[in-house]
Amino acid sequence: MEEPSFSGLFTPGELITDDPMWMRGHGTYTGQDRKTYSSVAGKLQRVNKLLTVKQLNGRYDPLVGDHIVGRITEVGNRKWSVELGATQDASLQLGSVNLPGGVLRRKSDDDELNMREFLKEGDLLNAEVQMVYQDGGCALHTRSLRYGKLRNGMLCTVPPNLILRQVTQSHDLEGGVEAIIGANGYIWLRQSQGQKPEQQTTRKANGLNRLEQDSDAALIFKDTNDEISIQTRQTISRYYNCIQALADCEMMIFGSRLREIYEASLVYADAAELLKIEVKQDLCRQLK
Amino acid sequence: MIAKRSSKQSVAHKVFVRSTKAGNAHKIFREQYLRDDVSCGSVKCGECSGKAQPDFKGDVVPPVLANTDLYCVVDTNICLKAIDLLEHPDCFTDVVIPHTVLEEVRNQSISVYTRLRALTSTSFQSKKRFYVYHNEFSESTFSQRQRMETVNDYNDRLIRLVTKYYNEHLSNPKSSFKAVLITNDRLNLEKCRSENILAASLHDYVTELGNAKLLDLVAIQEDAADLKSKQKNETSYAPYISTSAVLSGLNSQHLHQGKLSISRYNYLEASVSVQGSSKPFLVIGRDMMNRAFDGDKVVVELLPKSQWRKPLQTLTEADQDAGAADDEEQESSILSEKERLVMLEEARNAKPGEAEPTCKVVAVLKRNWRFYVGNISSEFAKHGERDSGALRSVLVRPMDKRISQIRIQTRRPNELAGKRIVVAVDDWPSWSRFPQGHFVKALGDIEDHQAETEAILLEHDIEFRPFPQAAMDCLPAEGDNWKPDELVLTSGKRRDLRDLNICSIDPPGCQDIDDALHAHVLPNGNYSLGVHIADVSHFVEADTPLDLEGALRATSTYLVDRRIDMLPSLLGTNLCSLKPYVERYAFSVIWEMTPEGNIVNTDFTKSLIKSREAFEYTEAQAKHDDKSQNDDLAQSLRILMKVSKMLKQKRLDAGALNLASPEVKIIMGDEMNDPTEVKIKQAVDTNSLVEEFMLLANITVAHKIYEHSPQTAMLRRHPAPPATNFDVINDQLRLKGFPQIATSSSKAVADSLDTIVDPKDPFFNTLIRILATRCMTSAEYFAAGNFAYPEFRHYGLATEIYTHFTSPIRRYADVIVHRQLEAAIGYKHLPPSHFVKANLEKIVDNNNNRHRNAQLAGRASVEYFVGKMLKSQKEPMVLEGYIIKVFSNGLGILVPKYGLESIIHIEDISSEEEPASFDESNYALILANGRKLSIFDKINVKVESQLHEATGKRSVKMTLG
Amino acid sequence: MSRYEIYSPEGLRVDGRRYNELRYFKCALGTHAHAADGSAMVEMGTSQVVCTVKGPQEPQQRSSMDTKKAVLRVNVHVAPFSSITRTKHTSNEKQLQELSMNLEETFADVVLAHLAPRTEIIVDLHVLAQDGNIMAGCVNAMCLGLIDAGVPMLDFIASVGVALADSVPLLDPNHIECSELPNLTVGVTGKSNKASLVIAEKRILLDRIKPSLDLAIMGCKTVHDIMDEQVRIRLNSLEDRIKR
């Protein structure tokens, strides 16, 4: 009875253990001789009696509770299909979304026909993974004011295994920029919402609770961008380049690191400098 | 078995750009894996044998080079030019052939390459130890080509590296070992000197060995530049045009290619058969032939129409041409005086409007050079005088009249005068009047029987050396005691036919019995007829040395007194031969036929037979005729005879041709080998019996193998002759008042031939048949995939498909057909090499050539013996002859009694005072006394044997009797 | 007679190898990480094949989706500069289609497609240089590409060609040997001794096949070891990255 080496790296077809007492999870399979073999290239993980081989390279693997950023690909029968960079597109049910008029509003037939009013093909949104199906697909929900359609910003994609899962995925960054780091590697950089005087005035103007919610909700599904100053745009670009630098040097991405690298990058007055490979490597080296 | 991987360091790359025929550029990128285990091949070296790697079968190549003190490293030119010396047992015992050299030789001459490789095999171990050293793959001798270094320089440098390596690798302070590079290349020798590498020219090497005979063999290969400056410009032929000019000319149809055939009657005339033109192009005159040999593949350019000529009407034989010595006289023209006169005469007598397309040779694509047998022209050597030992240039006159004299250098011309010698041709530069060659060996005195026989065989490229040991090893170990194995009958694949009443019918004294027949009546009234052929393919397995030797020889050659076997006689006269009273393996074709002659069933099977009797033709005829004999063999013969007559009639109705050639049989005198009589072979009915069944078997098998392998079946075809071939003979017949030969089909030819009779002369019809044969095309073997079905037709036999199946003992094509039939009936799989069409095409070409050569050799042998018989006569014989060809200066005569064909020269029947005139349109010569000698006339001729002093050639002299 | 001495009596081939030696084999994973989910590059001698794998991902065409398993689609592209002369139309459509189909079938048994239903895996193979038949290179590149993309598989498939010179099998033939001799491509799954892929294009005698298969299987094992080594190197570098 072989004891699997728990820190081991395995390649497809390699024998992990011939002890039948282990439970086999992802990345393993049972051969005809009842022994356990690895089916992917990756690292062996053991959780109690469960053996899995976690592949070190691959598409995004959704976990319940992940905060992700995705793009609508299809408007379908009471649901939207959202592309996440996973093996399958995620589904966002009509019932899992906040619609104008309150959280608990019943969905009428009208709503169904007007789905496109809220989210149409090509829109970006952030959401949370509600449920993961057995075949690898997942279901999302946006039942919180944190989630919804994304505006005023720019999308940056990195390989998903560079994302470190944190408690909060949205970060307020220096320079009036906010970042939402999706667990699937899609990162949304946008102008800070706190700097919106128009919004505040409208709120004060209406003053009703209901309307408050309404307008917030309405804002959530608004299509047009607000005014964004040149400096903000430049800052956003600079953050974009920093993230790409981290990705190219294969370093993990998380909030504090993002702040660090931004500060280090300020040395270079022109954000375009950050596109050079030597500069990227230099910045990353500094972080260690 | 282990699979090894290569590491990055050991790979070198050869990158170059090569242009193709079509004009495209190909970038060739090749890897070279360098190794440290390339053995030096010497027994002296322990290091290399330690590193030796086993091959696929697990064998390790043993070291070849012996523990001697001198190894020779040869370069490409030495291999190409002096291959005969390399093969000579008295020199070049331990030789290293760098792989670079082997590759270069292979690219330039496949035949030299094959001979070189043969030397490296182990069969010569005691005398010849040749080792191929893979210098390009060995780390010690590999070097990249440098910038701006030409390919030749690079190769020379690599060869020098090899020499250096061997010297360093095997040097030993105790021994005086040295490895020497043998090369004739000036530059290379100089570089060796400056790099301190031991080198010598071929001449020096041979001189040092101290063998005078060898020195003679060394073809003096001075640098071309040197030679040119030394030698006076004798003459100049037009230089050959470049390859690119040839290609573009052929593409644009401005130039044509074809094979050159020089006329037997006139060596100044040749024809080139060009694809797309029904009439061959003429090439007239030595300068137009431009150094091309008979059989060369040439590229020709048509001359302007104003220069077109008619075929020459004069006889010119090279013998009679006084050859000019080269060193003494300076000849500015190519033509000799005599030739010029001939050409002039021709030009004067040429009638307008009858000219044929005439061309000149502008390049030679492939030379048909082989060994030539001849003797030194008498002007150069006096038999009996002592040789001075100095090197002299002499001219050798070949036996073949169509070949020009060849210039060789020798130190002992007087010794060789009067002998038949073998020479090889090296080159024919455009400034030289004669081709340049070298001496190979001496066969023996002229007129010596052995020498003459060998000469005939060599001239016809017939392999007559004894079978190599490797081939003999393929024969059954029991030898003469071999018996068929009864067990094979149990598998069902071979049938037991020992109870059939099989018998064979052959010429008297026949030992190699290929075929046997049987016939009996079936219960249902039909006949069961069978042809059983010797099962040669059982003994000769594909791709064994025995098979390869047989494929090379392709046919047995029948000379008057000798038979050169295709397969060892153990097979031919014993194990395969269907001898009577013993059990033998056979391949049988059995038909079920109605009494009216319709075949209802055909069966092919391998069998075990026991022949009851081996009849001679006359014996079988006698048994058939004798009414008192009624045993099953006699009955069998009668059925066979009846059926064969039916088959023959069917064939004649379909248009089969019945042509006659004068086949002669020589009656040998006593052991001293002078024949006393020459007889024409007589045919009996039983000859026809056997022939008909052989034909039927061949046709039946042809159908079967074509059905099974439509691409690769080996068949035989006889293309119909173009009607124009008969033009001359029809014109002659018309003038003489005889009916013409109809040419629309073979039946038309056969029927019309029957009508051409002279009531006064029964032989006349036979004569016309003989002449008609010469208008035919020749039959050839071919692979079925290369022609469309209608072209399979055998014109002469009037059958739509044909092959050779019935004589595997003496014809290789039949062995292939046996194998194909085995596959067709599911007896045995076809060997893989037989699937490749290219292989079969090679075999087909070889078979066609060897078959033709064997026939020519047989005829040459008969001619020689007839000549000998004539020589033994004290008085010239007076015989009946027919005029078959009329020239402006002679008559071509056929003497039917001995099948003799020769020429009456005009000088012998007329003179200056009494000239003869040539009546061309009536094909006649008119003598001064008014006597008219015209075509087909029967005249008396005086025949005697004559020895030509100048050439030492014996020929037949005919004059009016 | 052919232009070259394919297997000399001294046991050396046209490029200096012996009968049982592989050409220089080089491979790498993750060569085009920015362009695809998985990528690999394989060099066998001077042949070079690049493989990019996209997937498993949402199928681009709804119709091609299979609810039970992932759909594997292979496309082979041969570059016009890959051979000794530049051609406009590289190996004809049919040949490439056949090649793609063979690859799909071979890997169908090895890829655990049922673990990713309703998805498709698109494999693109680019032959940048051909020296000898490209099938073996394609199989190896595709195997590594799929591993790099994280597609679950039963095992590696290692493949190598073998040519037959009369009765001598020659391992890993180059294009001179391929054009003159009948040759096979053999693929072996993992460490077993069995061939899971055998493709022959010309006629070969059955009796001669066994020793060639044996040699080819040995060759495949060596290739498998090299590929496995390379995968581990990649794993190690990825692991290092994660630690940072």
PDB file of C-alpha atoms in Angstrom, chain B residues 190-373:
ATOM      1  CA  GLU B 190      50.284  19.550 -53.607  1.00  0.00           C
ATOM      2  CA  LYS B 191      48.104  20.273 -50.626  1.00  0.00           C
ATOM      3  CA  CYS B 192      49.014  16.912 -49.148  1.00  0.00           C
ATOM      4  CA  ARG B 193      52.651  17.747 -49.472  1.00  0.00           C
ATOM      5  CA  SER B 194      52.204  21.037 -47.714  1.00  0.00           C
ATOM      6  CA  GLU B 195      50.125  19.489 -44.969  1.00  0.00           C
ATOM      7  CA  ASN B 196      52.539  16.608 -44.477  1.00  0.00           C
ATOM      8  CA  ILE B 197      50.054  13.996 -45.504  1.00  0.00           C
ATOM      9  CA  LEU B 198      51.364  10.979 -47.352  1.00  0.00           C
ATOM     10  CA  ALA B 199      50.054  10.890 -50.906  1.00  0.00           C
ATOM     11  CA  ALA B 200      50.958   9.369 -54.232  1.00  0.00           C
ATOM     12  CA  SER B 201      49.605   9.358 -57.742  1.00  0.00           C
ATOM     13  CA  LEU B 202      48.262   6.120 -59.159  1.00  0.00           C
ATOM     14  CA  HIS B 203      51.199   5.862 -61.478  1.00  0.00           C
ATOM     15  CA  ASP B 204      53.694   6.172 -58.633  1.00  0.00           C
ATOM     16  CA  TYR B 205      51.867   3.614 -56.546  1.00  0.00           C
ATOM     17  CA  VAL B 206      51.826   1.032 -59.288  1.00  0.00           C
ATOM     18  CA  THR B 207      55.430   1.737 -60.189  1.00  0.00           C
ATOM     19  CA  GLU B 208      56.471   1.106 -56.648  1.00  0.00           C
ATOM     20  CA  LEU B 209      54.802  -2.274 -56.693  1.00  0.00           C
ATOM     21  CA  GLY B 210      57.165  -3.148 -59.486  1.00  0.00           C
ATOM     22  CA  ASN B 211      54.719  -5.142 -61.601  1.00  0.00           C
ATOM     23  CA  ALA B 212      55.202  -4.319 -65.291  1.00  0.00           C
ATOM     24  CA  LYS B 213      51.901  -5.814 -66.362  1.00  0.00           C
ATOM     25  CA  LEU B 214      50.043  -3.580 -63.971  1.00  0.00           C
ATOM     26  CA  LEU B 215      51.656  -0.461 -65.309  1.00  0.00           C
ATOM     27  CA  ASP B 216      50.106  -1.181 -68.643  1.00  0.00           C
ATOM     28  CA  LEU B 217      46.690  -1.174 -67.134  1.00  0.00           C
ATOM     29  CA  VAL B 218      47.098   2.253 -65.695  1.00  0.00           C
ATOM     30  CA  ALA B 219      45.172   4.561 -67.945  1.00  0.00           C
ATOM     31  CA  ILE B 220      47.274   7.612 -68.231  1.00  0.00           C
ATOM     32  CA  GLN B 221      45.105  10.248 -66.680  1.00  0.00           C
ATOM     33  CA  GLU B 222      47.005  13.416 -66.942  1.00  0.00           C
ATOM     34  CA  ASP B 223      45.180  16.603 -66.352  1.00  0.00           C
ATOM     35  CA  ALA B 224      43.030  17.488 -69.318  1.00  0.00           C
ATOM     36  CA  ALA B 225      44.787  20.791 -69.635  1.00  0.00           C
ATOM     37  CA  ASP B 226      48.144  19.118 -69.842  1.00  0.00           C
ATOM     38  CA  LEU B 227      47.018  16.691 -72.477  1.00  0.00           C
ATOM     39  CA  LYS B 228      45.519  19.370 -74.591  1.00  0.00           C
ATOM     40  CA  SER B 229      48.676  21.358 -74.614  1.00  0.00           C
ATOM     41  CA  LYS B 230      50.766  18.301 -75.409  1.00  0.00           C
ATOM     42  CA  GLN B 231      48.673  16.775 -78.107  1.00  0.00           C
ATOM     43  CA  LYS B 232      48.319  18.455 -81.413  1.00  0.00           C
ATOM     44  CA  ASN B 233      44.815  19.359 -82.264  1.00  0.00           C
ATOM     45  CA  GLU B 234      44.055  16.442 -84.476  1.00  0.00           C
ATOM     46  CA  THR B 235      40.674  17.416 -85.502  1.00  0.00           C
ATOM     47  CA  SER B 236      37.631  18.953 -84.054  1.00  0.00           C
ATOM     48  CA  TYR B 237      34.207  17.546 -83.675  1.00  0.00           C
ATOM     49  CA  ALA B 238      31.463  19.923 -82.640  1.00  0.00           C
ATOM     50  CA  PRO B 239      31.488  20.072 -78.847  1.00  0.00           C
ATOM     51  CA  TYR B 240      28.393  18.823 -77.115  1.00  0.00           C
ATOM     52  CA  ILE B 241      25.904  21.457 -76.032  1.00  0.00           C
ATOM     53  CA  SER B 242      25.269  22.120 -72.356  1.00  0.00           C
ATOM     54  CA  THR B 243      22.634  20.292 -70.317  1.00  0.00           C
ATOM     55  CA  SER B 244      20.475  23.357 -69.944  1.00  0.00           C
ATOM     56  CA  ALA B 245      20.519  23.885 -73.709  1.00  0.00           C
ATOM     57  CA  VAL B 246      19.518  20.238 -74.107  1.00  0.00           C
ATOM     58  CA  LEU B 247      16.624  20.582 -71.691  1.00  0.00           C
ATOM     59  CA  SER B 248      15.297  23.733 -73.211  1.00  0.00           C
ATOM     60  CA  GLY B 249      15.731  22.305 -76.696  1.00  0.00           C
ATOM     61  CA  LEU B 250      13.826  19.147 -75.834  1.00  0.00           C
ATOM     62  CA  ASN B 251      11.082  21.158 -74.174  1.00  0.00           C
ATOM     63  CA  SER B 252      10.650  23.424 -77.151  1.00  0.00           C
ATOM     64  CA  GLN B 253      10.746  20.465 -79.565  1.00  0.00           C
ATOM     65  CA  HIS B 254      13.662  22.008 -81.330  1.00  0.00           C
ATOM     66  CA  LEU B 255      15.802  19.005 -80.366  1.00  0.00           C
ATOM     67  CA  HIS B 256      14.856  15.333 -80.162  1.00  0.00           C
ATOM     68  CA  GLN B 257      16.155  12.391 -78.219  1.00  0.00           C
ATOM     69  CA  GLY B 258      16.402   8.766 -79.156  1.00  0.00           C
ATOM     70  CA  LYS B 259      18.665   5.750 -79.398  1.00  0.00           C
ATOM     71  CA  LEU B 260      21.323   5.625 -82.077  1.00  0.00           C
ATOM     72  CA  SER B 261      21.557   2.460 -84.160  1.00  0.00           C
ATOM     73  CA  ILE B 262      24.387   2.225 -86.630  1.00  0.00           C
ATOM     74  CA  SER B 263      23.683   0.268 -89.789  1.00  0.00           C
ATOM     75  CA  ARG B 264      25.333  -3.111 -90.096  1.00  0.00           C
ATOM     76  CA  TYR B 265      26.097  -2.573 -93.722  1.00  0.00           C
ATOM     77  CA  ASN B 266      27.434   0.910 -93.519  1.00  0.00           C
ATOM     78  CA  TYR B 267      29.091   2.298 -90.475  1.00  0.00           C
ATOM     79  CA  LEU B 268      28.756   5.815 -91.734  1.00  0.00           C
ATOM     80  CA  GLU B 269      25.020   5.615 -91.568  1.00  0.00           C
ATOM     81  CA  ALA B 270      22.907   5.477 -88.479  1.00  0.00           C
ATOM     82  CA  SER B 271      19.319   6.008 -87.556  1.00  0.00           C
ATOM     83  CA  VAL B 272      17.756   7.496 -84.467  1.00  0.00           C
ATOM     84  CA  SER B 273      14.215   6.406 -83.622  1.00  0.00           C
ATOM     85  CA  VAL B 274      12.494   9.410 -82.175  1.00  0.00           C
ATOM     86  CA  GLN B 275       9.241   9.373 -80.279  1.00  0.00           C
ATOM     87  CA  GLY B 276       6.476  10.933 -82.293  1.00  0.00           C
ATOM     88  CA  SER B 277       8.004  10.232 -85.664  1.00  0.00           C
ATOM     89  CA  SER B 278       7.155   6.990 -87.434  1.00  0.00           C
ATOM     90  CA  LYS B 279      10.213   7.161 -89.630  1.00  0.00           C
ATOM     91  CA  PRO B 280      13.546   7.179 -87.874  1.00  0.00           C
ATOM     92  CA  PHE B 281      15.880  10.082 -88.522  1.00  0.00           C
ATOM     93  CA  LEU B 282      19.059   9.447 -90.468  1.00  0.00           C
ATOM     94  CA  VAL B 283      22.497  10.442 -89.342  1.00  0.00           C
ATOM     95  CA  ILE B 284      24.977  10.370 -92.183  1.00  0.00           C
ATOM     96  CA  GLY B 285      28.645  10.792 -91.845  1.00  0.00           C
ATOM     97  CA  ARG B 286      31.140  10.605 -89.025  1.00  0.00           C
ATOM     98  CA  ASP B 287      31.033  14.295 -88.271  1.00  0.00           C
ATOM     99  CA  MET B 288      27.265  14.261 -87.988  1.00  0.00           C
ATOM    100  CA  MET B 289      27.462  11.288 -85.641  1.00  0.00           C
ATOM    101  CA  ASN B 290      29.741  13.384 -83.509  1.00  0.00           C
ATOM    102  CA  ARG B 291      31.397  10.696 -81.426  1.00  0.00           C
ATOM    103  CA  ALA B 292      28.203   8.847 -80.557  1.00  0.00           C
ATOM    104  CA  PHE B 293      28.404   5.066 -80.238  1.00  0.00           C
ATOM    105  CA  ASP B 294      25.896   2.499 -81.353  1.00  0.00           C
ATOM    106  CA  GLY B 295      23.259   2.189 -78.637  1.00  0.00           C
ATOM    107  CA  ASP B 296      23.894   5.582 -77.026  1.00  0.00           C
ATOM    108  CA  LYS B 297      20.979   7.730 -76.046  1.00  0.00           C
ATOM    109  CA  VAL B 298      21.534  10.889 -78.057  1.00  0.00           C
ATOM    110  CA  VAL B 299      20.051  14.310 -78.575  1.00  0.00           C
ATOM    111  CA  VAL B 300      19.730  15.308 -82.233  1.00  0.00           C
ATOM    112  CA  GLU B 301      18.889  18.415 -84.167  1.00  0.00           C
ATOM    113  CA  LEU B 302      17.194  18.200 -87.527  1.00  0.00           C
ATOM    114  CA  LEU B 303      19.169  19.617 -90.404  1.00  0.00           C
ATOM    115  CA  PRO B 304      17.496  22.073 -92.777  1.00  0.00           C
ATOM    116  CA  LYS B 305      15.440  20.295 -95.422  1.00  0.00           C
ATOM    117  CA  SER B 306      17.929  21.151 -98.128  1.00  0.00           C
ATOM    118  CA  GLN B 307      20.448  18.931 -96.403  1.00  0.00           C
ATOM    119  CA  TRP B 308      18.260  15.893 -96.066  1.00  0.00           C
ATOM    120  CA  ARG B 309      19.618  12.682 -97.558  1.00  0.00           C
ATOM    121  CA  LYS B 310      18.590   9.252 -98.608  1.00  0.00           C
ATOM    122  CA  PRO B 311      19.809   6.143 -96.852  1.00  0.00           C
ATOM    123  CA  LEU B 312      23.218   5.276 -98.200  1.00  0.00           C
ATOM    124  CA  GLN B 313      23.306   2.728-100.933  1.00  0.00           C
ATOM    125  CA  THR B 314      26.893   1.788-100.526  1.00  0.00           C
ATOM    126  CA  LEU B 315      28.511  -0.777 -98.391  1.00  0.00           C
ATOM    127  CA  THR B 316      31.207   0.511 -96.199  1.00  0.00           C
ATOM    128  CA  GLU B 317      32.986  -1.626 -93.741  1.00  0.00           C
ATOM    129  CA  ALA B 318      35.313  -0.196 -91.223  1.00  0.00           C
ATOM    130  CA  ASP B 319      37.828  -2.958 -91.997  1.00  0.00           C
ATOM    131  CA  GLN B 320      38.515  -1.592 -95.347  1.00  0.00           C
ATOM    132  CA  ASP B 321      39.138   1.857 -94.131  1.00  0.00           C
ATOM    133  CA  ALA B 322      42.808   2.586 -93.741  1.00  0.00           C
ATOM    134  CA  GLY B 323      43.045   3.963 -90.248  1.00  0.00           C
ATOM    135  CA  ALA B 324      45.410   6.851 -89.889  1.00  0.00           C
ATOM    136  CA  ALA B 325      48.030   6.682 -87.193  1.00  0.00           C
ATOM    137  CA  ASP B 326      47.630   9.596 -84.870  1.00  0.00           C
ATOM    138  CA  ASP B 327      51.039  10.591 -83.715  1.00  0.00           C
ATOM    139  CA  GLU B 328      52.701  10.446 -87.066  1.00  0.00           C
ATOM    140  CA  GLU B 329      50.310  12.180 -89.357  1.00  0.00           C
ATOM    141  CA  GLN B 330      48.326  15.237 -88.814  1.00  0.00           C
ATOM    142  CA  GLU B 331      44.800  14.845 -89.994  1.00  0.00           C
ATOM    143  CA  SER B 332      42.890  18.012 -90.124  1.00  0.00           C
ATOM    144  CA  SER B 333      39.688  16.463 -91.240  1.00  0.00           C
ATOM    145  CA  ILE B 334      37.670  13.765 -89.659  1.00  0.00           C
ATOM    146  CA  LEU B 335      36.930  11.878 -92.798  1.00  0.00           C
ATOM    147  CA  SER B 336      39.450   9.665 -94.421  1.00  0.00           C
ATOM    148  CA  GLU B 337      40.060   9.845 -98.142  1.00  0.00           C
ATOM    149  CA  LYS B 338      37.940   6.829 -98.809  1.00  0.00           C
ATOM    150  CA  GLU B 339      35.070   8.097 -96.761  1.00  0.00           C
ATOM    151  CA  ARG B 340      35.113  11.361 -98.565  1.00  0.00           C
ATOM    152  CA  LEU B 341      34.889   9.614-101.898  1.00  0.00           C
ATOM    153  CA  VAL B 342      31.950   7.570-100.739  1.00  0.00           C
ATOM    154  CA  MET B 343      30.097  10.625 -99.530  1.00  0.00           C
ATOM    155  CA  LEU B 344      30.799  12.439-102.770  1.00  0.00           C
ATOM    156  CA  GLU B 345      29.557   9.573-104.870  1.00  0.00           C
ATOM    157  CA  GLU B 346      26.426   9.472-102.819  1.00  0.00           C
ATOM    158  CA  ALA B 347      25.788  13.134-103.090  1.00  0.00           C
ATOM    159  CA  ARG B 348      26.220  12.967-106.874  1.00  0.00           C
ATOM    160  CA  ASN B 349      23.852  10.079-107.324  1.00  0.00           C
ATOM    161  CA  ALA B 350      21.239  11.335-104.953  1.00  0.00           C
ATOM    162  CA  LYS B 351      17.884  11.701-106.593  1.00  0.00           C
ATOM    163  CA  PRO B 352      15.777  14.620-105.476  1.00  0.00           C
ATOM    164  CA  GLY B 353      12.450  14.129-103.763  1.00  0.00           C
ATOM    165  CA  GLU B 354      13.350  10.996-101.920  1.00  0.00           C
ATOM    166  CA  ALA B 355      15.241  12.443 -99.048  1.00  0.00           C
ATOM    167  CA  GLU B 356      14.383  11.470 -95.519  1.00  0.00           C
ATOM    168  CA  PRO B 357      14.658  13.542 -92.368  1.00  0.00           C
ATOM    169  CA  THR B 358      18.316  13.821 -91.531  1.00  0.00           C
ATOM    170  CA  CYS B 359      19.829  15.133 -88.366  1.00  0.00           C
ATOM    171  CA  LYS B 360      23.038  15.624 -86.486  1.00  0.00           C
ATOM    172  CA  VAL B 361      23.999  14.605 -82.953  1.00  0.00           C
ATOM    173  CA  VAL B 362      24.434  17.547 -80.608  1.00  0.00           C
ATOM    174  CA  ALA B 363      24.735  15.787 -77.239  1.00  0.00           C
ATOM    175  CA  VAL B 364      24.924  12.337 -75.728  1.00  0.00           C
ATOM    176  CA  LEU B 365      22.599  11.664 -72.794  1.00  0.00           C
ATOM    177  CA  LYS B 366      23.712   8.186 -71.861  1.00  0.00           C
ATOM    178  CA  ARG B 367      26.629   6.238 -73.154  1.00  0.00           C
ATOM    179  CA  ASN B 368      26.216   2.613 -74.038  1.00  0.00           C
ATOM    180  CA  TRP B 369      29.868   1.824 -73.391  1.00  0.00           C
ATOM    181  CA  ARG B 370      30.786  -1.689 -72.467  1.00  0.00           C
ATOM    182  CA  PHE B 371      33.815  -3.886 -72.867  1.00  0.00           C
ATOM    183  CA  TYR B 372      34.840  -4.281 -76.498  1.00  0.00           C
ATOM    184  CA  VAL B 373      36.742  -7.210 -77.894  1.00  0.00           C
TER     185      VAL B 373
END
